[in-house]
mmCIF file of C-alpha atoms in Angstrom:
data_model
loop_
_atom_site.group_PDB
_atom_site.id
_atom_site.type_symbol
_atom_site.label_atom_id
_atom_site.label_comp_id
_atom_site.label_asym_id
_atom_site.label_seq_id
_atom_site.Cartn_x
_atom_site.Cartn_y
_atom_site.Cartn_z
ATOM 1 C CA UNK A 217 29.085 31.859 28.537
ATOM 2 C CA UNK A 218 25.426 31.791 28.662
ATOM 3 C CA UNK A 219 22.847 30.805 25.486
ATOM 4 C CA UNK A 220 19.305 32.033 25.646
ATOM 5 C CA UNK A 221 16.912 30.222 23.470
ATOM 6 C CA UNK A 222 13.685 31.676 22.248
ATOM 7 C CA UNK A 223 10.646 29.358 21.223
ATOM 8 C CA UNK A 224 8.240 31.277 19.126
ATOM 9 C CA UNK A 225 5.114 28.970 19.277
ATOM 10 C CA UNK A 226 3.796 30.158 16.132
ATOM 11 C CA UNK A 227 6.678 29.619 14.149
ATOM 12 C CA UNK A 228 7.188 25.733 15.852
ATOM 13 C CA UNK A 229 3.100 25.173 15.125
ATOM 14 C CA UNK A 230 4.356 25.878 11.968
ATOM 15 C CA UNK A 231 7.563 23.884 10.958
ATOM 16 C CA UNK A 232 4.818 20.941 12.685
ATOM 17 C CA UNK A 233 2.400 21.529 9.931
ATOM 18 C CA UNK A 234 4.826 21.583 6.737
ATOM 19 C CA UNK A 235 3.924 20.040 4.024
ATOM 20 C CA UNK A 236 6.645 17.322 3.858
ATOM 21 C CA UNK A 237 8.110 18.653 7.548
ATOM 22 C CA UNK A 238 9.411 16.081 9.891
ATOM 23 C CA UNK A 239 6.132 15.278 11.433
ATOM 24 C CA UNK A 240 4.155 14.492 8.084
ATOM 25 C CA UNK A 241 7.443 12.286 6.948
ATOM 26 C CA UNK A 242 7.199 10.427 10.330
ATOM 27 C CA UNK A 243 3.384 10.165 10.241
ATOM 28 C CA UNK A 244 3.839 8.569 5.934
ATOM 29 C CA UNK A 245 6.548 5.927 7.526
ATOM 30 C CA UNK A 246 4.443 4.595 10.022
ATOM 31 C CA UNK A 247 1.356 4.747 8.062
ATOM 32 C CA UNK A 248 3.006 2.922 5.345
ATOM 33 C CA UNK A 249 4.317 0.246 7.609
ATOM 34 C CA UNK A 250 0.888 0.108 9.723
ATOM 35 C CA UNK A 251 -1.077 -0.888 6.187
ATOM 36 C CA UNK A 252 1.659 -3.141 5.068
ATOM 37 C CA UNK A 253 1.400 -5.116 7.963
ATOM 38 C CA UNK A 254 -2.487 -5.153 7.898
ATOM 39 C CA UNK A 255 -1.709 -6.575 3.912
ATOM 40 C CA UNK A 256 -0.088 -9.255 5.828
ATOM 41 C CA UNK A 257 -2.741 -9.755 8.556
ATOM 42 C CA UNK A 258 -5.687 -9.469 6.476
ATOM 43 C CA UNK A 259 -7.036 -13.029 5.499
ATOM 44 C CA UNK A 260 -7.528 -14.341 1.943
ATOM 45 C CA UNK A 261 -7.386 -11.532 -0.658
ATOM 46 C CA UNK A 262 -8.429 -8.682 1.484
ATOM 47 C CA UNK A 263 -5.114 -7.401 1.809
ATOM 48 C CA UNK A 264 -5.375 -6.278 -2.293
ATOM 49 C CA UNK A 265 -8.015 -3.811 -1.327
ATOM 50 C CA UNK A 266 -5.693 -2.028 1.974
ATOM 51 C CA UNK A 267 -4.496 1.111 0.756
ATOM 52 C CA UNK A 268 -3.611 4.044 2.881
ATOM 53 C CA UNK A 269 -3.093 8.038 3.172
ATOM 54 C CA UNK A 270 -2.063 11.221 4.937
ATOM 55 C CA UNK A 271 -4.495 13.908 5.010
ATOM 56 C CA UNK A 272 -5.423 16.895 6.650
ATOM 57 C CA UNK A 273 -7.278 15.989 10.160
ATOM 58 C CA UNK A 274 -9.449 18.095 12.942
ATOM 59 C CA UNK A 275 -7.827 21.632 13.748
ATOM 60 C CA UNK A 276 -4.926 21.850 11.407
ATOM 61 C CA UNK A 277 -3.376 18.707 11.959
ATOM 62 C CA UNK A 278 -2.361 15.432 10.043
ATOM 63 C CA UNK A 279 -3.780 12.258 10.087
ATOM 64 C CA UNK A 280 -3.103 8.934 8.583
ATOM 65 C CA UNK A 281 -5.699 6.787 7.333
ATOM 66 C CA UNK A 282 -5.456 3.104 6.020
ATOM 67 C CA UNK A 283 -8.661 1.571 4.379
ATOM 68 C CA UNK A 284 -10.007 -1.551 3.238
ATOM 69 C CA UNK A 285 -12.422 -1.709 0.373
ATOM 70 C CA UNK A 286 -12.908 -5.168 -0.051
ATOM 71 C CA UNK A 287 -17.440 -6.054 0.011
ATOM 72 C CA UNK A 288 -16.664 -8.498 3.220
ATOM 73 C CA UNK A 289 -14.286 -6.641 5.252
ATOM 74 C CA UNK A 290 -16.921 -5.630 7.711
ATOM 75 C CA UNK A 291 -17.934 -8.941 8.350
ATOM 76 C CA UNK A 292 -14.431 -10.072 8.877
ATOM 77 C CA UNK A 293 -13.454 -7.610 11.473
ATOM 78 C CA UNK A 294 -16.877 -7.693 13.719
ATOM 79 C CA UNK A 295 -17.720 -11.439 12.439
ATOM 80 C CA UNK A 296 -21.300 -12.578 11.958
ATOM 81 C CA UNK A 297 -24.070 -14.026 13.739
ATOM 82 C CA UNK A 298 -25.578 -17.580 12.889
ATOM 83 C CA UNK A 299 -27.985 -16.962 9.761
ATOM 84 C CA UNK A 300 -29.965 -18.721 7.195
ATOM 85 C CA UNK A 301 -28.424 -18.077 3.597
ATOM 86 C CA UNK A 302 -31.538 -18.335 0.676
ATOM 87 C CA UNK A 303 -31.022 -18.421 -3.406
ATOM 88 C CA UNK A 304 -31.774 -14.909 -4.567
ATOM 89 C CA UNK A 305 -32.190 -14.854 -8.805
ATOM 90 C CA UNK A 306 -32.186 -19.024 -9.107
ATOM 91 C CA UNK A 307 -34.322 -21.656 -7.507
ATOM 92 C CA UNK A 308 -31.310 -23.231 -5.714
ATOM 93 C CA UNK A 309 -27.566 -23.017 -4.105
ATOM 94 C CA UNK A 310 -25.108 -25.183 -5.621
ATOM 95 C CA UNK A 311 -22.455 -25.716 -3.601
ATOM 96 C CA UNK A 312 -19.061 -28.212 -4.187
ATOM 97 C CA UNK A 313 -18.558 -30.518 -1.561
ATOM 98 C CA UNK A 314 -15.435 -32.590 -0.405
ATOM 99 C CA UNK A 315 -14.783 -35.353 -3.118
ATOM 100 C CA UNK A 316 -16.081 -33.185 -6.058
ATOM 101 C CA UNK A 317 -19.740 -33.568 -5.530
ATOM 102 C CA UNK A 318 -22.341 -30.906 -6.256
ATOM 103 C CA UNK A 319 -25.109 -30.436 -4.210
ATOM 104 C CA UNK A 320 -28.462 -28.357 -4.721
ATOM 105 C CA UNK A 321 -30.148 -26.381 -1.805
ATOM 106 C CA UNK A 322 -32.975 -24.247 -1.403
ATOM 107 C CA UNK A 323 -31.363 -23.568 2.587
ATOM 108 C CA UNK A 324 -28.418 -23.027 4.192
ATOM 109 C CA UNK A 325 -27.942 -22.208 7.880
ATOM 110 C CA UNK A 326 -24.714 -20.706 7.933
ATOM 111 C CA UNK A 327 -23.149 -21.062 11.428
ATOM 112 C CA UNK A 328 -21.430 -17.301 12.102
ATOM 113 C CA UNK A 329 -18.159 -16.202 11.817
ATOM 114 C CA UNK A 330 -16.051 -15.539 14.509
ATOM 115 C CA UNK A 331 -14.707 -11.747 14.299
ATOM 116 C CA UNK A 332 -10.982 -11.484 13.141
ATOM 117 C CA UNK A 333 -9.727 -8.688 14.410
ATOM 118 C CA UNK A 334 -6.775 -8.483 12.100
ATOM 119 C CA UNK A 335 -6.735 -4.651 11.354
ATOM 120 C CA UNK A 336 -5.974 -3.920 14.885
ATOM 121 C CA UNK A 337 -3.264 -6.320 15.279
ATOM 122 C CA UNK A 338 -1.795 -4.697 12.439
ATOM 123 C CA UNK A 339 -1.828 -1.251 14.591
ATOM 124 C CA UNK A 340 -0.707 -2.653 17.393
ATOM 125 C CA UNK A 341 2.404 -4.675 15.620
ATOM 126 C CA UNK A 342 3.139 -1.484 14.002
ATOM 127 C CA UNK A 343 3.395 0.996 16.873
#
């Protein structure tokens, strides 16, 4: 008994590119899980602001996307460089210190952040 099987690649590109299909449900899952773990990852309150989406990409294909729209999220992922941190509509900084004290500044020399890469852990824990 013999079987013959007959590919036509237009009909494959296709079933590939239906809405719903097997490759845009597969591409949603790990999407999903991808920008749930980055909620995890993502330090204080940044992971409220992760959301995520499939949409069409370059040449007919899919594409997932996860974003991150909290003001500082740039500054956590690349980190920051020692800087000097001035009052902008007051005369001063107040700032809280350790045993409840305030103090008043006209200065601060912030020391940097180190980056945190924590949005490409989350892609590489979610492969």
């Amino acid at each position: 008994m013999s079987v013959q099987v007959t590919i036509r690649p237009g009909a494959l590109a296709r079933l590939l590119r239906l809405r719903n299909g097997p490759v845009e449900r597969k591409l949603r899952e790990r999407t999903r899980r991808v920008a749930e773990i980055a909620k995890q990852e993502a330090p204080g309150s940044m992971g409220d602001y992760v959301d995520w989406r499939v949409e069409p990409g370059p040449r007919g294909g899919l594409r997932g996307v996860i974003t991150c729209d909290h003001p500082a999220v740039r500054f956590t992922l690349e980190g920051t460089r020692p800087h000097l941190i001035r009052p902008r509509r007051k005369q001063f900084l107040r700032f809280q210190v350790a045993g409840g004290r305030v103090v008043y500044t006209k200065l601060v020399r912030h020391p940097g952040t180190e980056a945190n890469p924590w949005l490409q852990r989350a892609l590489e824990r979610g492969r």
